[in-house]
Structures are given as structure tokens and as C-alpha cells.
């Protein structure tokens, strides 16, 4: 059984990732659905997986998803991508 502090730290980490998932990073949803059931008693494997998800989150700042991959033909043969930008206003920044 995990110690009370280990459980608390795991729950804090999962909560932080859950906030990021619901507000900005929807691609974390599957990872969170696999981590959250173990909040009551995480093992070392679950802690490692949580740390891996946190590294993914922090390492992915500044990256973007290209949806659809549709290319408009421009003046050259390579074409050009349509750029769609968006933002999320959140009261907290991680």
C-alpha cells in the first residue's frame, strides 16, 4: 500500500493533468482515464506513468495539432497549409 504522502502527490499530479485535459489538452483524455482509477492506491508503475504524462505535457508546450491535413494549392507545387489559430482563456497557468 502506498503511503499517505505518495497518494496525495499522485492525486495532485492527476488533478493537474485533469485540469489541463479539460481546459487545453484534449488529447490527454485517454491517458487520464487510465490513471484516475488508481488515485486511492497508486503503485510505482502508476507513479511512473503519471510522471511520463507530465513530461509529455511539459515537453509539448508550443506544439500544435494540424487537423485534416488539407493542403491548398498555392503558386508553387508544394502548396500551402491553411493556418487556423485559437486560444483558450484559462484563469490558471500551469
mmCIF file of N, CA and C in Angstrom:
data_model
loop_
_atom_site.group_PDB
_atom_site.id
_atom_site.type_symbol
_atom_site.label_atom_id
_atom_site.label_comp_id
_atom_site.label_asym_id
_atom_site.label_seq_id
_atom_site.Cartn_x
_atom_site.Cartn_y
_atom_site.Cartn_z
ATOM 1 N N UNK A 1 0.849 -1.185 0.000
ATOM 2 C CA UNK A 1 0.000 0.000 0.000
ATOM 3 C C UNK A 1 0.886 1.238 0.000
ATOM 4 N N UNK A 2 0.507 2.199 -0.778
ATOM 5 C CA UNK A 2 1.266 3.450 -0.875
ATOM 6 C C UNK A 2 1.076 4.276 0.395
ATOM 7 N N UNK A 3 2.085 5.080 0.703
ATOM 8 C CA UNK A 3 1.980 5.950 1.877
ATOM 9 C C UNK A 3 0.980 7.065 1.601
ATOM 10 N N UNK A 4 0.533 7.714 2.668
ATOM 11 C CA UNK A 4 -0.437 8.805 2.519
ATOM 12 C C UNK A 4 0.131 9.944 1.678
ATOM 13 N N UNK A 5 1.423 10.253 1.855
ATOM 14 C CA UNK A 5 2.042 11.333 1.077
ATOM 15 C C UNK A 5 2.161 10.946 -0.393
ATOM 16 N N UNK A 6 2.498 9.686 -0.667
ATOM 17 C CA UNK A 6 2.591 9.234 -2.059
ATOM 18 C C UNK A 6 1.228 9.315 -2.740
ATOM 19 N N UNK A 7 0.188 8.928 -2.015
ATOM 20 C CA UNK A 7 -1.166 9.020 -2.561
ATOM 21 C C UNK A 7 -1.534 10.471 -2.825
ATOM 22 N N UNK A 8 -1.212 11.356 -1.879
ATOM 23 C CA UNK A 8 -1.526 12.780 -2.035
ATOM 24 C C UNK A 8 -0.815 13.373 -3.246
ATOM 25 N N UNK A 9 0.476 13.087 -3.389
ATOM 26 C CA UNK A 9 1.225 13.621 -4.534
ATOM 27 C C UNK A 9 0.684 13.076 -5.856
ATOM 28 N N UNK A 10 0.309 11.821 -5.873
ATOM 29 C CA UNK A 10 -0.274 11.230 -7.083
ATOM 30 C C UNK A 10 -1.587 11.929 -7.425
ATOM 31 N N UNK A 11 -2.420 12.147 -6.414
ATOM 32 C CA UNK A 11 -3.704 12.802 -6.643
ATOM 33 C C UNK A 11 -3.523 14.241 -7.118
ATOM 34 N N UNK A 12 -2.532 14.939 -6.583
ATOM 35 C CA UNK A 12 -2.248 16.308 -7.030
ATOM 36 C C UNK A 12 -1.809 16.301 -8.489
ATOM 37 N N UNK A 13 -0.927 15.381 -8.845
ATOM 38 C CA UNK A 13 -0.464 15.286 -10.226
ATOM 39 C C UNK A 13 -1.591 14.949 -11.187
ATOM 40 N N UNK A 14 -2.429 13.993 -10.805
ATOM 41 C CA UNK A 14 -3.561 13.617 -11.650
ATOM 42 C C UNK A 14 -4.530 14.791 -11.779
ATOM 43 N N UNK A 15 -4.740 15.515 -10.694
ATOM 44 C CA UNK A 15 -5.622 16.683 -10.743
ATOM 45 C C UNK A 15 -5.096 17.762 -11.669
ATOM 46 N N UNK A 16 -3.797 17.996 -11.644
ATOM 47 C CA UNK A 16 -3.195 18.990 -12.541
ATOM 48 C C UNK A 16 -3.359 18.581 -13.999
ATOM 49 N N UNK A 17 -3.109 17.314 -14.279
ATOM 50 C CA UNK A 17 -3.284 16.825 -15.646
ATOM 51 C C UNK A 17 -4.752 16.851 -16.066
ATOM 52 N N UNK A 18 -5.646 16.585 -15.119
ATOM 53 C CA UNK A 18 -7.077 16.613 -15.423
ATOM 54 C C UNK A 18 -7.506 18.028 -15.813
ATOM 55 N N UNK A 19 -6.989 19.027 -15.101
ATOM 56 C CA UNK A 19 -7.308 20.412 -15.446
ATOM 57 C C UNK A 19 -6.797 20.733 -16.848
ATOM 58 N N UNK A 20 -5.567 20.352 -17.134
ATOM 59 C CA UNK A 20 -5.004 20.612 -18.462
ATOM 60 C C UNK A 20 -5.819 19.905 -19.537
ATOM 61 N N UNK A 21 -6.272 18.697 -19.230
ATOM 62 C CA UNK A 21 -7.049 17.933 -20.204
ATOM 63 C C UNK A 21 -8.369 18.630 -20.521
ATOM 64 N N UNK A 22 -9.068 19.083 -19.503
ATOM 65 C CA UNK A 22 -10.389 19.661 -19.741
ATOM 66 C C UNK A 22 -10.320 21.067 -20.309
ATOM 67 N N UNK A 23 -9.245 21.793 -20.056
ATOM 68 C CA UNK A 23 -9.177 23.183 -20.487
ATOM 69 C C UNK A 23 -8.400 23.394 -21.778
ATOM 70 N N UNK A 24 -7.349 22.635 -21.990
ATOM 71 C CA UNK A 24 -6.487 22.950 -23.126
ATOM 72 C C UNK A 24 -6.036 21.738 -23.929
ATOM 73 N N UNK A 25 -5.753 20.627 -23.303
ATOM 74 C CA UNK A 25 -5.144 19.479 -23.982
ATOM 75 C C UNK A 25 -6.103 18.305 -24.005
ATOM 76 N N UNK A 26 -6.974 18.287 -24.970
ATOM 77 C CA UNK A 26 -7.970 17.222 -25.036
ATOM 78 C C UNK A 26 -7.358 15.867 -25.370
ATOM 79 N N UNK A 27 -6.155 15.852 -25.933
ATOM 80 C CA UNK A 27 -5.535 14.569 -26.271
ATOM 81 C C UNK A 27 -5.017 13.829 -25.044
ATOM 82 N N UNK A 28 -5.090 14.437 -23.874
ATOM 83 C CA UNK A 28 -4.707 13.751 -22.637
ATOM 84 C C UNK A 28 -5.850 12.907 -22.070
ATOM 85 N N UNK A 29 -7.019 12.958 -22.676
ATOM 86 C CA UNK A 29 -8.202 12.309 -22.109
ATOM 87 C C UNK A 29 -8.004 10.807 -21.902
ATOM 88 N N UNK A 30 -7.456 10.116 -22.880
ATOM 89 C CA UNK A 30 -7.276 8.668 -22.730
ATOM 90 C C UNK A 30 -6.291 8.354 -21.607
ATOM 91 N N UNK A 31 -5.195 9.090 -21.562
ATOM 92 C CA UNK A 31 -4.202 8.857 -20.507
ATOM 93 C C UNK A 31 -4.812 9.090 -19.130
ATOM 94 N N UNK A 32 -5.627 10.120 -19.015
ATOM 95 C CA UNK A 32 -6.233 10.411 -17.721
ATOM 96 C C UNK A 32 -7.257 9.346 -17.334
ATOM 97 N N UNK A 33 -7.956 8.815 -18.308
ATOM 98 C CA UNK A 33 -8.930 7.771 -17.986
ATOM 99 C C UNK A 33 -8.243 6.504 -17.490
ATOM 100 N N UNK A 34 -6.971 6.319 -17.865
ATOM 101 C CA UNK A 34 -6.250 5.141 -17.385
ATOM 102 C C UNK A 34 -5.524 5.401 -16.068
ATOM 103 N N UNK A 35 -5.264 6.656 -15.722
ATOM 104 C CA UNK A 35 -4.569 6.968 -14.472
ATOM 105 C C UNK A 35 -5.516 7.219 -13.300
ATOM 106 N N UNK A 36 -6.640 7.852 -13.551
ATOM 107 C CA UNK A 36 -7.505 8.287 -12.456
ATOM 108 C C UNK A 36 -8.103 7.168 -11.600
ATOM 109 N N UNK A 37 -8.355 5.960 -12.104
ATOM 110 C CA UNK A 37 -8.905 4.930 -11.220
ATOM 111 C C UNK A 37 -7.968 4.516 -10.078
ATOM 112 N N UNK A 38 -6.701 4.848 -10.173
ATOM 113 C CA UNK A 38 -5.735 4.408 -9.168
ATOM 114 C C UNK A 38 -5.405 5.491 -8.153
ATOM 115 N N UNK A 39 -6.218 6.535 -8.073
ATOM 116 C CA UNK A 39 -5.949 7.627 -7.138
ATOM 117 C C UNK A 39 -6.010 7.179 -5.679
ATOM 118 N N UNK A 40 -6.748 6.139 -5.380
ATOM 119 C CA UNK A 40 -6.870 5.692 -3.995
ATOM 120 C C UNK A 40 -5.648 4.906 -3.522
ATOM 121 N N UNK A 41 -4.926 4.236 -4.434
ATOM 122 C CA UNK A 41 -3.748 3.467 -4.040
ATOM 123 C C UNK A 41 -2.833 3.247 -5.250
ATOM 124 N N UNK A 42 -2.085 4.275 -5.646
ATOM 125 C CA UNK A 42 -1.214 4.125 -6.817
ATOM 126 C C UNK A 42 0.019 3.285 -6.503
ATOM 127 N N UNK A 43 0.439 2.487 -7.457
ATOM 128 C CA UNK A 43 1.671 1.713 -7.297
ATOM 129 C C UNK A 43 2.818 2.476 -7.950
ATOM 130 N N UNK A 44 4.005 1.910 -7.890
ATOM 131 C CA UNK A 44 5.171 2.547 -8.512
ATOM 132 C C UNK A 44 4.981 2.672 -10.023
ATOM 133 N N UNK A 45 4.334 1.703 -10.624
ATOM 134 C CA UNK A 45 4.066 1.760 -12.069
ATOM 135 C C UNK A 45 3.163 2.943 -12.400
ATOM 136 N N UNK A 46 2.131 3.158 -11.579
ATOM 137 C CA UNK A 46 1.218 4.275 -11.825
ATOM 138 C C UNK A 46 1.936 5.608 -11.641
ATOM 139 N N UNK A 47 2.813 5.685 -10.642
ATOM 140 C CA UNK A 47 3.594 6.915 -10.453
ATOM 141 C C UNK A 47 4.489 7.181 -11.656
ATOM 142 N N UNK A 48 5.108 6.140 -12.182
ATOM 143 C CA UNK A 48 5.950 6.307 -13.373
ATOM 144 C C UNK A 48 5.129 6.778 -14.566
ATOM 145 N N UNK A 49 3.941 6.214 -14.731
ATOM 146 C CA UNK A 49 3.083 6.625 -15.843
ATOM 147 C C UNK A 49 2.623 8.075 -15.692
ATOM 148 N N UNK A 50 2.337 8.471 -14.458
ATOM 149 C CA UNK A 50 1.935 9.863 -14.219
ATOM 150 C C UNK A 50 3.081 10.813 -14.566
ATOM 151 N N UNK A 51 4.293 10.473 -14.144
ATOM 152 C CA UNK A 51 5.454 11.310 -14.459
ATOM 153 C C UNK A 51 5.678 11.380 -15.964
ATOM 154 N N UNK A 52 5.449 10.272 -16.643
ATOM 155 C CA UNK A 52 5.591 10.257 -18.103
ATOM 156 C C UNK A 52 4.583 11.203 -18.755
ATOM 157 N N UNK A 53 3.347 11.190 -18.263
ATOM 158 C CA UNK A 53 2.323 12.098 -18.807
ATOM 159 C C UNK A 53 2.682 13.544 -18.526
ATOM 160 N N UNK A 54 3.229 13.831 -17.349
ATOM 161 C CA UNK A 54 3.648 15.201 -17.037
ATOM 162 C C UNK A 54 4.779 15.644 -17.958
ATOM 163 N N UNK A 55 5.735 14.745 -18.233
ATOM 164 C CA UNK A 55 6.817 15.093 -19.169
ATOM 165 C C UNK A 55 6.260 15.348 -20.565
ATOM 166 N N UNK A 56 5.284 14.562 -20.965
ATOM 167 C CA UNK A 56 4.639 14.776 -22.263
ATOM 168 C C UNK A 56 3.987 16.158 -22.310
ATOM 169 N N UNK A 57 3.291 16.495 -21.245
ATOM 170 C CA UNK A 57 2.605 17.787 -21.189
ATOM 171 C C UNK A 57 3.604 18.938 -21.241
ATOM 172 N N UNK A 58 4.621 18.897 -20.386
ATOM 173 C CA UNK A 58 5.597 19.988 -20.348
ATOM 174 C C UNK A 58 6.451 20.027 -21.607
ATOM 175 N N UNK A 59 6.751 18.878 -22.180
ATOM 176 C CA UNK A 59 7.566 18.841 -23.391
ATOM 177 C C UNK A 59 6.823 19.271 -24.638
ATOM 178 N N UNK A 60 5.503 19.287 -24.581
ATOM 179 C CA UNK A 60 4.715 19.623 -25.754
ATOM 180 C C UNK A 60 4.281 21.063 -25.845
ATOM 181 N N UNK A 61 4.732 21.881 -24.923
ATOM 182 C CA UNK A 61 4.350 23.294 -24.988
ATOM 183 C C UNK A 61 4.882 23.898 -26.275
ATOM 184 N N UNK A 62 4.065 24.661 -26.929
ATOM 185 C CA UNK A 62 4.472 25.296 -28.172
ATOM 186 C C UNK A 62 4.204 24.462 -29.407
ATOM 187 N N UNK A 63 3.742 23.223 -29.226
ATOM 188 C CA UNK A 63 3.398 22.384 -30.372
ATOM 189 C C UNK A 63 1.928 22.592 -30.733
ATOM 190 N N UNK A 64 1.554 22.208 -31.913
ATOM 191 C CA UNK A 64 0.175 22.387 -32.358
ATOM 192 C C UNK A 64 -0.290 21.158 -33.119
ATOM 193 N N UNK A 65 -1.578 20.961 -33.160
ATOM 194 C CA UNK A 65 -2.182 19.896 -33.948
ATOM 195 C C UNK A 65 -2.595 20.467 -35.299
ATOM 196 N N UNK A 66 -2.347 19.729 -36.358
ATOM 197 C CA UNK A 66 -2.832 20.109 -37.681
ATOM 198 C C UNK A 66 -4.004 19.190 -37.986
ATOM 199 N N UNK A 67 -5.185 19.755 -38.043
ATOM 200 C CA UNK A 67 -6.391 18.965 -38.233
ATOM 201 C C UNK A 67 -6.714 18.832 -39.712
ATOM 202 N N UNK A 68 -6.975 17.639 -40.147
ATOM 203 C CA UNK A 68 -7.396 17.408 -41.514
ATOM 204 C C UNK A 68 -6.251 17.215 -42.484
ATOM 205 N N UNK A 69 -5.224 18.016 -42.399
ATOM 206 C CA UNK A 69 -4.096 17.904 -43.306
ATOM 207 C C UNK A 69 -4.415 18.325 -44.732
ATOM 208 N N UNK A 70 -5.483 19.068 -44.939
ATOM 209 C CA UNK A 70 -5.857 19.525 -46.280
ATOM 210 C C UNK A 70 -4.885 20.593 -46.744
ATOM 211 N N UNK A 71 -4.382 20.425 -47.948
ATOM 212 C CA UNK A 71 -3.440 21.399 -48.497
ATOM 213 C C UNK A 71 -4.121 22.183 -49.605
ATOM 214 N N UNK A 72 -4.034 23.479 -49.504
ATOM 215 C CA UNK A 72 -4.497 24.335 -50.598
ATOM 216 C C UNK A 72 -3.343 24.521 -51.563
ATOM 217 N N UNK A 73 -3.636 24.464 -52.822
ATOM 218 C CA UNK A 73 -2.589 24.683 -53.821
ATOM 219 C C UNK A 73 -2.299 26.167 -53.927
ATOM 220 N N UNK A 74 -1.071 26.487 -53.697
ATOM 221 C CA UNK A 74 -0.643 27.871 -53.821
ATOM 222 C C UNK A 74 -0.004 28.100 -55.169
ATOM 223 N N UNK A 75 0.841 29.092 -55.251
ATOM 224 C CA UNK A 75 1.521 29.397 -56.503
ATOM 225 C C UNK A 75 2.567 28.347 -56.847
ATOM 226 N N UNK A 76 3.149 27.723 -55.838
ATOM 227 C CA UNK A 76 4.167 26.716 -56.128
ATOM 228 C C UNK A 76 3.553 25.315 -56.032
ATOM 229 N N UNK A 77 4.314 24.317 -56.405
ATOM 230 C CA UNK A 77 3.806 22.941 -56.436
ATOM 231 C C UNK A 77 3.571 22.366 -55.047
ATOM 232 N N UNK A 78 4.302 22.863 -54.078
ATOM 233 C CA UNK A 78 4.183 22.307 -52.735
ATOM 234 C C UNK A 78 2.863 22.669 -52.083
ATOM 235 N N UNK A 79 2.248 23.759 -52.484
ATOM 236 C CA UNK A 79 1.007 24.183 -51.864
ATOM 237 C C UNK A 79 1.277 24.870 -50.538
ATOM 238 N N UNK A 80 0.235 25.184 -49.851
ATOM 239 C CA UNK A 80 0.373 25.837 -48.551
ATOM 240 C C UNK A 80 -0.720 25.312 -47.632
ATOM 241 N N UNK A 81 -0.456 25.353 -46.368
ATOM 242 C CA UNK A 81 -1.430 24.913 -45.380
ATOM 243 C C UNK A 81 -2.251 26.102 -44.910
ATOM 244 N N UNK A 82 -3.522 25.850 -44.646
ATOM 245 C CA UNK A 82 -4.329 26.882 -44.024
ATOM 246 C C UNK A 82 -3.974 26.906 -42.549
ATOM 247 N N UNK A 83 -3.797 28.076 -42.014
ATOM 248 C CA UNK A 83 -3.461 28.213 -40.605
ATOM 249 C C UNK A 83 -4.699 28.644 -39.846
ATOM 250 N N UNK A 84 -5.098 27.829 -38.899
ATOM 251 C CA UNK A 84 -6.226 28.155 -38.039
ATOM 252 C C UNK A 84 -5.664 28.318 -36.642
ATOM 253 N N UNK A 85 -5.874 29.457 -36.066
ATOM 254 C CA UNK A 85 -5.358 29.690 -34.723
ATOM 255 C C UNK A 85 -6.516 29.799 -33.748
ATOM 256 N N UNK A 86 -6.236 29.501 -32.528
ATOM 257 C CA UNK A 86 -7.232 29.611 -31.480
ATOM 258 C C UNK A 86 -6.535 29.758 -30.151
ATOM 259 N N UNK A 87 -7.289 30.113 -29.176
ATOM 260 C CA UNK A 87 -6.706 30.259 -27.846
ATOM 261 C C UNK A 87 -7.740 29.849 -26.811
ATOM 262 N N UNK A 88 -7.245 29.578 -25.648
ATOM 263 C CA UNK A 88 -8.100 29.229 -24.529
ATOM 264 C C UNK A 88 -7.761 30.180 -23.408
ATOM 265 N N UNK A 89 -8.748 30.846 -22.904
ATOM 266 C CA UNK A 89 -8.521 31.734 -21.773
ATOM 267 C C UNK A 89 -8.764 30.925 -20.506
ATOM 268 N N UNK A 90 -7.724 30.756 -19.740
ATOM 269 C CA UNK A 90 -7.867 29.996 -18.502
ATOM 270 C C UNK A 90 -7.390 30.861 -17.339
ATOM 271 N N UNK A 91 -8.032 30.737 -16.203
ATOM 272 C CA UNK A 91 -7.651 31.571 -15.067
ATOM 273 C C UNK A 91 -6.328 31.149 -14.431
ATOM 274 N N UNK A 92 -5.888 29.937 -14.702
ATOM 275 C CA UNK A 92 -4.656 29.438 -14.113
ATOM 276 C C UNK A 92 -3.714 28.977 -15.209
ATOM 277 N N UNK A 93 -2.449 29.200 -15.003
ATOM 278 C CA UNK A 93 -1.457 28.685 -15.937
ATOM 279 C C UNK A 93 -0.587 27.704 -15.186
ATOM 280 N N UNK A 94 -0.346 26.577 -15.816
ATOM 281 C CA UNK A 94 0.466 25.546 -15.162
ATOM 282 C C UNK A 94 1.906 25.771 -15.516
#
